[in-house]
Short mmCIF file of C-alpha atoms and ligand atoms in Angstrom, two decimals:
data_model
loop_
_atom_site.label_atom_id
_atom_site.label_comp_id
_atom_site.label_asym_id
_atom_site.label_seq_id
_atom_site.Cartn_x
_atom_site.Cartn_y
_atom_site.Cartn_z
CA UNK L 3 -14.32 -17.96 -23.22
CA UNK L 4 -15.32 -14.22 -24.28
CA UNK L 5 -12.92 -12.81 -26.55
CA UNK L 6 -10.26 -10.39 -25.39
CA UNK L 7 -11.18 -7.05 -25.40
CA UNK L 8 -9.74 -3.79 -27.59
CA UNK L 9 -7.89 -0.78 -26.23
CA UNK L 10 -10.69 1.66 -25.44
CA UNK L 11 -12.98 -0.59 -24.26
CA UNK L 12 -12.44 0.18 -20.48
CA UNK L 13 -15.13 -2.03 -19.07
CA UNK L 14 -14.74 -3.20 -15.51
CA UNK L 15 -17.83 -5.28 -14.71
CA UNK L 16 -17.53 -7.46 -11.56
CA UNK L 17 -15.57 -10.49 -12.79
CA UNK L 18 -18.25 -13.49 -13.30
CA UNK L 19 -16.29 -16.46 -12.42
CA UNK L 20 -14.79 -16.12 -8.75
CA UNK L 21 -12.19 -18.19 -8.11
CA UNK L 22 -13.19 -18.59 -4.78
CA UNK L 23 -15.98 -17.56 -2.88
CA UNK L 24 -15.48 -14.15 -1.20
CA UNK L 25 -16.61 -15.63 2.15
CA UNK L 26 -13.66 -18.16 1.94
CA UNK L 27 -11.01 -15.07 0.91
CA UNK L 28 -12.10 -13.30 3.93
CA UNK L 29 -11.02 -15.95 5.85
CA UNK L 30 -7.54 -15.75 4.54
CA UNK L 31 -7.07 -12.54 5.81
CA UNK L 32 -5.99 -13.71 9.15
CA UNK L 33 -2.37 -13.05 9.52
CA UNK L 34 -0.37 -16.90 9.90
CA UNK L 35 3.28 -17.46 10.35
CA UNK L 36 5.55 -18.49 8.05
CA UNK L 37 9.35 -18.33 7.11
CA UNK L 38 9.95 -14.62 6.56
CA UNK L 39 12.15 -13.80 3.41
CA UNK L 40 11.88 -14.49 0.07
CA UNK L 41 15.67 -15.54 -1.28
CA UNK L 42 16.19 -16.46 -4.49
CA UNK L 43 19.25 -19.31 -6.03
CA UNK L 44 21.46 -16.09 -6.54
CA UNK L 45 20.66 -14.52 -2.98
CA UNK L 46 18.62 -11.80 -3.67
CA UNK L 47 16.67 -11.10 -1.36
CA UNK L 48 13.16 -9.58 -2.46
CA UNK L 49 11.39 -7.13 -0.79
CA UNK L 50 9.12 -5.19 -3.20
CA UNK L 51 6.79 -6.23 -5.28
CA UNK L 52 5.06 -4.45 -8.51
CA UNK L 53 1.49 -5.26 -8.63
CA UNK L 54 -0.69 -4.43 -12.09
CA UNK L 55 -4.08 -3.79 -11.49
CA UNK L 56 -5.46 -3.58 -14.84
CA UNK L 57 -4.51 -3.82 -18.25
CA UNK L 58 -6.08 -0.57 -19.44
CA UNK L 59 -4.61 2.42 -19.97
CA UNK L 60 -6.33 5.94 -20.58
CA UNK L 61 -3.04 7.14 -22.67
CA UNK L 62 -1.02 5.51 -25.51
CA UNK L 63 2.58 5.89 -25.34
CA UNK L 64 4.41 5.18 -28.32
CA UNK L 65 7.40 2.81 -26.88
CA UNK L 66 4.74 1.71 -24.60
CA UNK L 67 2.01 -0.02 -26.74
CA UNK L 68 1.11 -0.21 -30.78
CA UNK L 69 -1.13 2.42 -32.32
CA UNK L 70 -3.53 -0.33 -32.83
CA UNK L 71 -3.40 -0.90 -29.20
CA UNK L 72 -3.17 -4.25 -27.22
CA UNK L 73 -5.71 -7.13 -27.06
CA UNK L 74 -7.37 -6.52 -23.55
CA UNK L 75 -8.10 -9.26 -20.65
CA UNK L 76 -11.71 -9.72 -19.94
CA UNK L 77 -12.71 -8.54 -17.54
CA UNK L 78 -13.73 -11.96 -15.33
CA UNK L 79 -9.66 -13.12 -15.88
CA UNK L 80 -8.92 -9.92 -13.47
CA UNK L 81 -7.95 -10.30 -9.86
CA UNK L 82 -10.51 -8.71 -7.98
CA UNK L 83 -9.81 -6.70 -5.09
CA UNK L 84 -9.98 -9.95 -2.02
CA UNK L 85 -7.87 -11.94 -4.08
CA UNK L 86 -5.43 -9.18 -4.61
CA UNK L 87 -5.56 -8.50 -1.03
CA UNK L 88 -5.41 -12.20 0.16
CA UNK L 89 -2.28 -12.54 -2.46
CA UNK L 90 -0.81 -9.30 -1.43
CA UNK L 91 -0.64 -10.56 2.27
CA UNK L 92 0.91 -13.46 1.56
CA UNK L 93 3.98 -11.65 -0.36
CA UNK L 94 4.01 -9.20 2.81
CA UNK L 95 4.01 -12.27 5.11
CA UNK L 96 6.83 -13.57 3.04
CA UNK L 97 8.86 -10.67 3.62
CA UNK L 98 7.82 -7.97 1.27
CA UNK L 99 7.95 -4.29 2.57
CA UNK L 100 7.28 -2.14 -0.73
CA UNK L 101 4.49 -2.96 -2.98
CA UNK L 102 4.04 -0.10 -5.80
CA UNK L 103 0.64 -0.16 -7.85
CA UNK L 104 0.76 0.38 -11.41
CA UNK L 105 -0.80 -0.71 -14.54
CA UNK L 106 -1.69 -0.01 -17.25
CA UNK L 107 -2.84 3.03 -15.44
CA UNK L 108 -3.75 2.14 -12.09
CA UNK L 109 -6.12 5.18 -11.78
CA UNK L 110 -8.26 3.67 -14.43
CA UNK L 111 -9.24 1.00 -12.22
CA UNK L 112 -13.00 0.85 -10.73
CA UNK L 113 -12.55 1.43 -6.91
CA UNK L 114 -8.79 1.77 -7.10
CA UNK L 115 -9.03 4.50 -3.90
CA UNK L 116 -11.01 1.38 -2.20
CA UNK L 117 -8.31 -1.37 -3.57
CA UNK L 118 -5.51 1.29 -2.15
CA UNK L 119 -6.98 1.87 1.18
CA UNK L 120 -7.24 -2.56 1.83
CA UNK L 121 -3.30 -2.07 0.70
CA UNK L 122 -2.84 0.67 2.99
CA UNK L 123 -3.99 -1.44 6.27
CA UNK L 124 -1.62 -3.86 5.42
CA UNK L 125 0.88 -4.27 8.76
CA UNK L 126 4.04 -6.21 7.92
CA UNK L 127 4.97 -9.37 10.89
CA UNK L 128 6.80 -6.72 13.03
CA UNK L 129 4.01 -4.47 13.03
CA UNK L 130 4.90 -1.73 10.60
CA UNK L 131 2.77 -0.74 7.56
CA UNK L 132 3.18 -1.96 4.33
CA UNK L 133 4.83 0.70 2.61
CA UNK L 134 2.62 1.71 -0.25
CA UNK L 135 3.08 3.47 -3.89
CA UNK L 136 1.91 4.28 -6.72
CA UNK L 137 2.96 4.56 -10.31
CA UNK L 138 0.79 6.85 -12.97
CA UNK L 139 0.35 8.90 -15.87
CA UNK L 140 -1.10 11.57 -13.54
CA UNK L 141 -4.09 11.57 -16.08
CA UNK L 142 -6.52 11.28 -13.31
CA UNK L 143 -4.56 11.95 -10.21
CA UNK L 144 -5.99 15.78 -9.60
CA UNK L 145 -9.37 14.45 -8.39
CA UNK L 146 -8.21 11.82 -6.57
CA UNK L 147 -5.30 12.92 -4.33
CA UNK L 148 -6.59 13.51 -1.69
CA UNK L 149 -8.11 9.83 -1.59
CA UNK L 150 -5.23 8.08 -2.28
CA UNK L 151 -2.75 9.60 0.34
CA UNK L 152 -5.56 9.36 2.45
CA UNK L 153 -5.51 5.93 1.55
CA UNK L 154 -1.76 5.24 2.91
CA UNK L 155 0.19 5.90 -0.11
CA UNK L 156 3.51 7.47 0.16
CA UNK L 157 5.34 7.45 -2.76
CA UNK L 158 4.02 8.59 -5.88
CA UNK L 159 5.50 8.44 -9.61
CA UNK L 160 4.07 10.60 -12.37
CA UNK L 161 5.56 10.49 -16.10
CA UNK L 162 5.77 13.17 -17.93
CA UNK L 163 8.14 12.80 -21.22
CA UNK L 164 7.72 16.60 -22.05
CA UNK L 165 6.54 19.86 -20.85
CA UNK L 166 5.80 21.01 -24.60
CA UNK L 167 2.04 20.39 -24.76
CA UNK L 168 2.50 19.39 -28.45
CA UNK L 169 5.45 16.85 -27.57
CA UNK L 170 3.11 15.61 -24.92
CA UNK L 171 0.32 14.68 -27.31
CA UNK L 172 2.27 13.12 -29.69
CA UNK L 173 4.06 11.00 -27.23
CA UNK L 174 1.28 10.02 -24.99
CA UNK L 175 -1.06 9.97 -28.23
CA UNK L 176 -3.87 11.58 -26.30
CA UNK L 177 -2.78 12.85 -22.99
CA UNK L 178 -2.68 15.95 -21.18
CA UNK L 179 -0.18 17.98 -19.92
CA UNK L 180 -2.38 20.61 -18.06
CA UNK L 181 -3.94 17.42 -16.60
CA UNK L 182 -0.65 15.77 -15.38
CA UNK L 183 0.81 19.30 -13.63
CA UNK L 184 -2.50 19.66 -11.91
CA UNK L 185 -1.73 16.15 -11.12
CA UNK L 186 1.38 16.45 -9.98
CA UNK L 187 0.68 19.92 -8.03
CA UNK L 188 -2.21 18.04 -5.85
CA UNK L 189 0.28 15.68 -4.70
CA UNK L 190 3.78 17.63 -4.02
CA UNK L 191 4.33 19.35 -1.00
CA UNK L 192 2.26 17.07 0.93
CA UNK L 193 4.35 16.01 4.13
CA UNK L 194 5.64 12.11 4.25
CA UNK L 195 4.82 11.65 0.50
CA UNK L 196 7.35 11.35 -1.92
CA UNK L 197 6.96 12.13 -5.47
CA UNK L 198 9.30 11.30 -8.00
CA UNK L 199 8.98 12.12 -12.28
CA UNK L 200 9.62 9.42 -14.89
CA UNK L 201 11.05 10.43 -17.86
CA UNK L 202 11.93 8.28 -20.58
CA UNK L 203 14.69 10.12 -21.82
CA UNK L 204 14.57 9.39 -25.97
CA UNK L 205 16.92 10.85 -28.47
CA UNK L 206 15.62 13.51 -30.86
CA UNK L 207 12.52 13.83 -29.18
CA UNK L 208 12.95 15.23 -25.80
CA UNK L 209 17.02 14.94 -25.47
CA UNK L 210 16.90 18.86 -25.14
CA UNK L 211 14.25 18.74 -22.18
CA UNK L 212 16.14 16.93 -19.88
CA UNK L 213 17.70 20.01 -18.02
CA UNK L 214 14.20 21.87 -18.38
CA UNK L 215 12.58 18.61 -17.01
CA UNK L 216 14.89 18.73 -13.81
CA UNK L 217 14.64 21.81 -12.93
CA UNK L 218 11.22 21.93 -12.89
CA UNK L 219 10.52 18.93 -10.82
CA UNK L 220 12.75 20.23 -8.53
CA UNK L 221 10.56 23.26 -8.20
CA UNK L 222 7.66 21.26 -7.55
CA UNK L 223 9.67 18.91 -4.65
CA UNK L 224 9.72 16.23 -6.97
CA UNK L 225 13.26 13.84 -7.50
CA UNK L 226 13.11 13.53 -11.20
CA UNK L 227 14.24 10.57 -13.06
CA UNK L 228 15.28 9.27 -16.53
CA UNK L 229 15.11 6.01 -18.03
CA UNK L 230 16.58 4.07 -21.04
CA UNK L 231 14.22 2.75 -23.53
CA UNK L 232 14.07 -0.64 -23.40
CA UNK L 233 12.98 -2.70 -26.34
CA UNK L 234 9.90 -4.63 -24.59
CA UNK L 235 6.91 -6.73 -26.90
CA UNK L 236 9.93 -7.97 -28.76
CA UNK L 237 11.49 -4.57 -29.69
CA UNK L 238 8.88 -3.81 -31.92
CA UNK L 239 8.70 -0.15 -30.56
CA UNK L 240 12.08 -0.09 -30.13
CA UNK L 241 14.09 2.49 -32.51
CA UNK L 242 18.23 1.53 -31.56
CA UNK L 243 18.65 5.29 -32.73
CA UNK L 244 16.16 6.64 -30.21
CA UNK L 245 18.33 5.06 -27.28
CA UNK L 246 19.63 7.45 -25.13
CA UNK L 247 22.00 5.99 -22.71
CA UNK L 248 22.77 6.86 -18.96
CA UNK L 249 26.47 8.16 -20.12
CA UNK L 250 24.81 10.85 -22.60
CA UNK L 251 21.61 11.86 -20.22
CA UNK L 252 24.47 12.57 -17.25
CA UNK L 253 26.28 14.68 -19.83
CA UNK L 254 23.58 16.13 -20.97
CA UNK L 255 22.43 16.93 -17.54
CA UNK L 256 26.06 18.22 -16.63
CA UNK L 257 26.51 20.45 -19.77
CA UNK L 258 23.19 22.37 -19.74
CA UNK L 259 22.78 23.01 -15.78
CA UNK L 260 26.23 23.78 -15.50
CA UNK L 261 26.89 21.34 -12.84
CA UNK L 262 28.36 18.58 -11.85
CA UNK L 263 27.22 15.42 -10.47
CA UNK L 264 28.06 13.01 -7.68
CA UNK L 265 26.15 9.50 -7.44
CA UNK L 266 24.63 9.14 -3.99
CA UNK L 267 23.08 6.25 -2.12
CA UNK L 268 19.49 6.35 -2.90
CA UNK L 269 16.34 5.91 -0.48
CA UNK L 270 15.87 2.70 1.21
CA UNK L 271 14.90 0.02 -1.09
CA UNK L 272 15.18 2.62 -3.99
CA UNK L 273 16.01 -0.55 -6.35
CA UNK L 274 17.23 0.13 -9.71
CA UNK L 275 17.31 3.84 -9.96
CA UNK L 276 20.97 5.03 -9.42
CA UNK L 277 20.80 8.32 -7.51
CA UNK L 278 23.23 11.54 -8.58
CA UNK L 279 23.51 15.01 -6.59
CA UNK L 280 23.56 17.63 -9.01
CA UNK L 281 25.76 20.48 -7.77
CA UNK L 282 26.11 23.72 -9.42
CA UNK L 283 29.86 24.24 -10.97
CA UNK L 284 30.09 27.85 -10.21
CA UNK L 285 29.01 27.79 -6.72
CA UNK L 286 29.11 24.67 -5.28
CA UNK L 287 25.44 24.58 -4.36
CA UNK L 288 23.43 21.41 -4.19
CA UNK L 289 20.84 22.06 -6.89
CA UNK L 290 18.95 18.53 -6.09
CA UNK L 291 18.71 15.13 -6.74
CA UNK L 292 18.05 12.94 -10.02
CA UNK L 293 17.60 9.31 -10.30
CA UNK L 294 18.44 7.70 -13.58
CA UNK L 295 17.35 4.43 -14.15
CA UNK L 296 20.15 2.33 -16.96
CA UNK L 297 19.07 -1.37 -17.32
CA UNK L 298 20.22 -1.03 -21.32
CA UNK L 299 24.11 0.25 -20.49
CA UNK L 300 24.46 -0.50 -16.61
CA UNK L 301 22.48 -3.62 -15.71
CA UNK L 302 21.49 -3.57 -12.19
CA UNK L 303 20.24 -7.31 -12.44
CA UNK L 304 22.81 -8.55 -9.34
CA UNK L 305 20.79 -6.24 -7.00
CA UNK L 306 17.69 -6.64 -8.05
CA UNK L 307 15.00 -6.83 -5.06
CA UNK L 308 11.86 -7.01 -6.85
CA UNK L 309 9.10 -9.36 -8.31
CA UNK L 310 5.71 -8.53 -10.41
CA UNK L 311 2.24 -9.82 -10.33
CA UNK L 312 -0.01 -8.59 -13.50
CA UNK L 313 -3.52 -7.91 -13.80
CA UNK L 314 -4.07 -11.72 -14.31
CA UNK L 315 -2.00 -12.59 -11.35
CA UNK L 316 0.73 -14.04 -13.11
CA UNK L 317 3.86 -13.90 -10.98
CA UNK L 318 6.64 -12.26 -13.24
CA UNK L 319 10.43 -13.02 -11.82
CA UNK L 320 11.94 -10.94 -14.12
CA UNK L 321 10.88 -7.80 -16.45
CA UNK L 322 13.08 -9.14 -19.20
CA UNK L 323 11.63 -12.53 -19.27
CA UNK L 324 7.91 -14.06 -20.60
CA UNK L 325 8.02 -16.89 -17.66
CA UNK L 326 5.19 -16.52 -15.35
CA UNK L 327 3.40 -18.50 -12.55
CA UNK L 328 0.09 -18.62 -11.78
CA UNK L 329 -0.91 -17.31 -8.30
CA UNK L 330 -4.49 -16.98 -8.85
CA UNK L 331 -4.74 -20.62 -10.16
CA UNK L 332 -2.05 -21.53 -6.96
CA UNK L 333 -4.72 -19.69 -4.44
CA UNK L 334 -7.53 -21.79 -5.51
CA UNK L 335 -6.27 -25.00 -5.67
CA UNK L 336 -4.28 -23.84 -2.35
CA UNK L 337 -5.46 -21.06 -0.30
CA UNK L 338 -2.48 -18.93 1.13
CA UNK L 339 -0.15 -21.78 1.57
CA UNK L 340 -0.62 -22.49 -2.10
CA UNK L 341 0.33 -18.91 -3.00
CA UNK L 342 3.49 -18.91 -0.55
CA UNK L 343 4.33 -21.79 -2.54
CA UNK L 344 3.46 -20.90 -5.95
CA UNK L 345 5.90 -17.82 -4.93
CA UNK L 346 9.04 -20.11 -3.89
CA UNK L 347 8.50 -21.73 -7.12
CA UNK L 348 8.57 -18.51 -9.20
CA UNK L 349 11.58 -17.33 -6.77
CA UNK L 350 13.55 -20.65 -8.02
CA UNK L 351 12.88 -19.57 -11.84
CA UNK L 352 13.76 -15.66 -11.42
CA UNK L 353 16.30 -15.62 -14.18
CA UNK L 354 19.93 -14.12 -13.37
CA UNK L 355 19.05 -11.09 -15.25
CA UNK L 356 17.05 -9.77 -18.48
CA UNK L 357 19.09 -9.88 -22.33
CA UNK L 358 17.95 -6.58 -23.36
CA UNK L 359 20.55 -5.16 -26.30
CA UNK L 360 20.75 -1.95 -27.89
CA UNK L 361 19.60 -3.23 -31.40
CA UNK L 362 16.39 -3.82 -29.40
CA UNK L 363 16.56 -7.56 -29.48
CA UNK L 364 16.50 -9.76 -26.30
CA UNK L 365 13.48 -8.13 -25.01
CA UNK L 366 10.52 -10.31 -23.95
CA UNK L 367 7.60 -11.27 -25.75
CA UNK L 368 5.18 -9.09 -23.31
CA UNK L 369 4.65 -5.27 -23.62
CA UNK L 370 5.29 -2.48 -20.95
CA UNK L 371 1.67 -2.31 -20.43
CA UNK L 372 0.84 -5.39 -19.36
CA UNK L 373 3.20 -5.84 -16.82
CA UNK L 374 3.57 -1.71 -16.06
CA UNK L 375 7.06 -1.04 -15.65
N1 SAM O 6 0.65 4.20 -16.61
C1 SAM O 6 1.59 4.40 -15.56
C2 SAM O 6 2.68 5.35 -16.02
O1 SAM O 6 2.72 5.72 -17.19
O2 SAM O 6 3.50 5.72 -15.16
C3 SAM O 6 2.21 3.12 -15.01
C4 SAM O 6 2.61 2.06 -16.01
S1 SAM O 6 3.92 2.55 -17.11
C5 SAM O 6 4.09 1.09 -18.09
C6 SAM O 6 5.34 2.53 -16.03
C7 SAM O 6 6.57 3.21 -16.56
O3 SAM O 6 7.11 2.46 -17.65
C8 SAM O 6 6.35 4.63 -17.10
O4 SAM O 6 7.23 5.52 -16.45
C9 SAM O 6 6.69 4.52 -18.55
O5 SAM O 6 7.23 5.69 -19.07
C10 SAM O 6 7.68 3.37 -18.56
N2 SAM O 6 7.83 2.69 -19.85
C11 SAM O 6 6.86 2.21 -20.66
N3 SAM O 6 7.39 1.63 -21.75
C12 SAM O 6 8.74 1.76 -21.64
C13 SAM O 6 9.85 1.37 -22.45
N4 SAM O 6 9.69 0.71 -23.60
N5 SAM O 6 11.09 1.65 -22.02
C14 SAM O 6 11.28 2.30 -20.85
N6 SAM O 6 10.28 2.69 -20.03
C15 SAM O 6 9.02 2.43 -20.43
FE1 SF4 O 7 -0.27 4.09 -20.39
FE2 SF4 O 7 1.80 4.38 -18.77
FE3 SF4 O 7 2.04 2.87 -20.99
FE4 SF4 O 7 1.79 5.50 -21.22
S1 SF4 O 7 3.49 4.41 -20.22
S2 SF4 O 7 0.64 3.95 -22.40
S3 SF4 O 7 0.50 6.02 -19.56
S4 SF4 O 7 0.76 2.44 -19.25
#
């Protein structure tokens, strides 16, 4: 077996050891019938489905991965596109309706636009499209946005943890801001896409942004959103001090735009984020919408819709939890029936909910980046 790869070694040669032939993936393509929802032993029903596409990431964020980096997959033990496809049809058939690329940063991916557009022709059973989106740094998003809504995606995440260039680099240990806004202004505006900021809001670093942060996606059309540290790869980027909780970033919110806010439903199948109007205190005006997303101080675990395959194809039932099934070994041995199967088995595992805690133990063994959010 080659040896696992360093961060900053992006290199995505053609895996050389298919796990099946492409000309017998093609022929899993063909839509087949099959029960239709995917209900887990607590009734959940799930519906969307986070797909990594590659390990690599063209930034560094701090709570996301060590300075020293990660050890990377080679290359060969990464789906390629047909198996993604033929893996991503069976979830589909199953009953998903949302599946949201990420990474590592998707956008690093060889061919993504190509791996977006086979996503994009998806149809569910009842003839709809798959509904298709996309989670990024916004790195690389500029050149390619006209590709990738071309491509069928709809909804579009960007984080950005600062708008102080300086903040930015230190955070993101190499990214850039002027690249992200360009990012971010190629894709707003457009009609029938959706674009939404991440934030990960983080005390004494960018606790005084949040208001700036708002108001700015809201000039660009954007919902933003803020999210709770969470103490993944066994907390060890996790500072408890650095926590900022849901309670303080809605007071914070409140206090410096003047406003009030009032929790609203959020989009269809809008999963974890919790969804707030923020209305101006002196005139009553709507000023816009923010999503913040609590798993640390207001688990959301008894609603939770949503499963993740990584880079490997490892079937993830739970972000909190290291347990894993293997769908690329289930669709050799089994073809598309082995996958639907391999997925009711990982279904019958997802655990009732993760054990994060705010000292930053009860996280899993696995880091943010190699699962992607
Ligand atoms: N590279 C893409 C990006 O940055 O959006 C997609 C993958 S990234 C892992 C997905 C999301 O996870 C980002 O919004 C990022 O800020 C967030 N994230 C990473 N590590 C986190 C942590 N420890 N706690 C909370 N959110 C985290
Ligand atoms: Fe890369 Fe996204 Fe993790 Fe930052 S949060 S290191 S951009 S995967």
């Amino acid at each position: 077996m080659a040896p696992a790869g360093r961060v900053g070694h992006h290199r995505h040669v053609p895996p050389d050891a298919p796990v099946l032939p492409a000309a017998a993936l093609v022929a899993h393509l063909r839509p087949r019938k099959g029960p239709r929802s995917l209900v887990d032993t607590l009734g959940r029903r799930v519906t969307y489905l986070r797909l990594s596409v590659t390990d690599r990431c063209n930034d560094r964020c701090t709570y996301c991965m060590p300075p020293e980096g990660v050890p990377l997959d080679p290359a060969r033990t990464i789906l390629r596109f047909e198996e993604i496809e033929v893996v991503v049809r069976a979830f589909v058939e199953a009953g998903v309706r949302v599946v949201r690329v990420t990474g590592g940063e998707p956008l690093v991916r060889k061919g993504i636009v190509d791996l977006l557009a086979r996503l994009g022709r998806i149809e569910t059973p009842s003839g709809d499209r798959l509904r298709l989106a996309l989670s990024t740094n916004g790195e690389r998003l500029a050149p390619l946005a006209d590709a990738v809504v071309r491509a069928g995606v709809r909804r579009i995440n960007v984080s950005v943890d600062s708008l102080d260039p300086a903040r930015f680099r230190t955070i993101t240990r190499r990214g850039s801001l002027d690249r992200v806004r360009a990012g971010l202004r190629a894709v707003c505006g457009r009609p029938g896409v959706t674009v939404k900021t991440n934030t990960v809001a983080i005390a004494g670093f960018n606790d005084d942004e949040l208001a700036r942060i708002a108001r700015w996606a809201w000039s660009l059309g954007a919902v933003p959103r803020f999210i709770e540290l969470m103490p993944m790869a066994s907390g060890r980027l996790f500072v408890p001090g650095r926590l900022m909780d849901a309670a303080t970033i809605r007071a914070r919110l409140a206090a410096e735009l003047e406003a009030r806010l009032e929790p609203v439903p959020g989009p269809e199948g809008a999963g974890p984020a919790r969804y707030e109007r923020v209305v101006d205190r002196a005139t009553g005006r709507t000023m816009g919408i923010v999503g913040i997303i609590s798993p640390m101080t207001e688990n959301f675990c008894a609603g939770c819709n949503r499963v993740r395959l990584d880079s490997r194809g490892r079937l993830h039932g739970c972000l909190g939890a290291d347990d894993t099934v293997d769908l690329r070994a289930a669709l050799a041995a089994g073809g598309p029936a082995g996958v639907r199967a391999a997925i009711d088995r990982a279904l019958a595992r997802k655990p009732a909910g993760h054990r994060f805690a705010r000292d930053g133990t009860g996280g899993p063994r696995k880091s943010m980046i190699s699962i992607g959010g």
